[in-house]
Each structure stands twice: as C-alpha cells, then as structure tokens.
mmCIF file of C-alpha atoms in Angstrom:
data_model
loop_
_atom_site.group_PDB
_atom_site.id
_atom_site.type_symbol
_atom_site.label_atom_id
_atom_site.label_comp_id
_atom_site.label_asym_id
_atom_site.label_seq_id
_atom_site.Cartn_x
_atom_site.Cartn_y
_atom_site.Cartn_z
ATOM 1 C CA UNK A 71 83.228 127.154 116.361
ATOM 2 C CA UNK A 72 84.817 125.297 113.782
ATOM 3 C CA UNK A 73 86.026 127.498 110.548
ATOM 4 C CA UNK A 74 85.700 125.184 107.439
ATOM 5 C CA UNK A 75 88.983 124.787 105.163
ATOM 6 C CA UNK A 76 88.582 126.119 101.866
ATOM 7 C CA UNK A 77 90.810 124.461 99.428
ATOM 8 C CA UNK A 78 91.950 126.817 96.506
ATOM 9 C CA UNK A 79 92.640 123.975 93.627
ATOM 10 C CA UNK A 80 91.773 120.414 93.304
ATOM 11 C CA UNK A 81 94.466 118.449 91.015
ATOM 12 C CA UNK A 82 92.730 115.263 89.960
ATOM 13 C CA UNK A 83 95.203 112.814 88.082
ATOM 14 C CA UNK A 84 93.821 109.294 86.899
ATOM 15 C CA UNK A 85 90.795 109.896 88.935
ATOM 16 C CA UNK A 86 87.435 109.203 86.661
ATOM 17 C CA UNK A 87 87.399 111.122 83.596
ATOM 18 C CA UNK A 88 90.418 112.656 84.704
ATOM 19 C CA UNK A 89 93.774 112.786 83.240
ATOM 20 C CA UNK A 90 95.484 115.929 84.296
ATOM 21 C CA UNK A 91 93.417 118.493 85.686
ATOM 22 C CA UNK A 92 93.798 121.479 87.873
ATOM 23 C CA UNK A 93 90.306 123.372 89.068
ATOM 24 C CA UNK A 94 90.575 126.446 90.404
ATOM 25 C CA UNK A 95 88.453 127.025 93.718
ATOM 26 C CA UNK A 96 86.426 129.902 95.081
ATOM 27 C CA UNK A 97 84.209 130.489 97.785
ATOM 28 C CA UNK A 98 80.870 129.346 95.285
ATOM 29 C CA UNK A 99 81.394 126.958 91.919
ATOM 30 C CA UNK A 100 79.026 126.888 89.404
ATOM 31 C CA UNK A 101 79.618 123.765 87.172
ATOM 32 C CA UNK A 102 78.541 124.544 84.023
ATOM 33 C CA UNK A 103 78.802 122.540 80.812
ATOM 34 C CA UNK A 104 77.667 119.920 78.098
ATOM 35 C CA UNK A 105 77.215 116.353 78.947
ATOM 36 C CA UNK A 106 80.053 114.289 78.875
ATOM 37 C CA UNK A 107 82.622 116.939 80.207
ATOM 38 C CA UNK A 108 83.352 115.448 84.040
ATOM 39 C CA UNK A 109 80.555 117.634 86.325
ATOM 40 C CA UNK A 110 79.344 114.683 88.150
ATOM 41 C CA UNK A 111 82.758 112.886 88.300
ATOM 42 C CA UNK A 112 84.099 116.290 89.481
ATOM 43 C CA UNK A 113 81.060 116.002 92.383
ATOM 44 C CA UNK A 114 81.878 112.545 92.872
ATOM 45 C CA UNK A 115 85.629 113.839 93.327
ATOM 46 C CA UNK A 116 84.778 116.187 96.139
ATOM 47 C CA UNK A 117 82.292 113.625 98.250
ATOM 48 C CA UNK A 118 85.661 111.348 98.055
ATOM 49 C CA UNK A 119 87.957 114.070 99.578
ATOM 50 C CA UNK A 120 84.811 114.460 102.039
ATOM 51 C CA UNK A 121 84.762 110.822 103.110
ATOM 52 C CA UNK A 122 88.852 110.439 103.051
ATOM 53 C CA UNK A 123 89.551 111.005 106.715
ATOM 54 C CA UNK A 124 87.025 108.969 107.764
ATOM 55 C CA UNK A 125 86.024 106.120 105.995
ATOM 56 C CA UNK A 126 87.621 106.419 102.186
ATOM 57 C CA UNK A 127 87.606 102.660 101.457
ATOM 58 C CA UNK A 128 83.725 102.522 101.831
ATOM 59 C CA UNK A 129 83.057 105.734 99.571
ATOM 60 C CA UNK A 130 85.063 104.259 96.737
ATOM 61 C CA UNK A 131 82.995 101.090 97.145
ATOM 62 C CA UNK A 132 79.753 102.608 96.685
ATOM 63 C CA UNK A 133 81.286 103.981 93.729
ATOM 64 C CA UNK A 134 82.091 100.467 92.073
ATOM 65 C CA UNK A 135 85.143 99.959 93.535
ATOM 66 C CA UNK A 136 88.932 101.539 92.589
ATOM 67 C CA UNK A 137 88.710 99.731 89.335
ATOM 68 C CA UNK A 138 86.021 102.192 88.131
ATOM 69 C CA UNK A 139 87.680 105.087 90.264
ATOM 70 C CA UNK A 140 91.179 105.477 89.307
ATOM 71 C CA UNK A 141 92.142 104.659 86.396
#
C-alpha cells in the first residue's frame, strides 16, 4: 500500500492571484473566505501540482494556457 505524501506548505509565487504566498498545510483545509480572495485559484493550484508528474503541459492548457497561469 501506497502512503500518500502530505505536503506541509504550498509557496505559490506569480501563480494566479498569487504574488507571494505561503499556506500552511494540515491533514484537512477548510477554505474559507469572501469572493475575490484566491479559493478557487488556490484549488486550481493543487490540481496543477496533481497533474505535474504526469502530464503538466495539458493541465495548464485546460486552464487557458501559461499566459493566464503565471503571471
């Protein structure tokens, strides 16, 4: 059996909404928030780290391409 890898933080730089940001990790996240604050670019975020040792160029094309990804 496989044990998953938990990461701990997630320091997004230039990614989506994202400047400079450090999230802190633990076992369950609750994103919480008004609109506007990055909780879907943060989800978008993690299904990119998902897809990156597989097929990374294809995820950031359904996205809209690295032009809307990193900016």
């Amino acid at each position: 059996m496989t044990v998953p890898v938990l990461f701990k933080t997630v320091k997004l730089e230039d990614i989506f909404s994202f400047i400079n940001t450090t999230v802190e990790l633990r076992a369950l996240n609750v994103l919480i928030g008004p609109n506007g604050v990055g909780k879907s670019n943060f989800i978008e975020v993690m299904g990119l780290l998902h897809a990156a040792p597989t097929d990374l160029p294809s995820a950031v094309q359904q996205l809209g391409g690295a032009h809307e990804v990193f900016r």
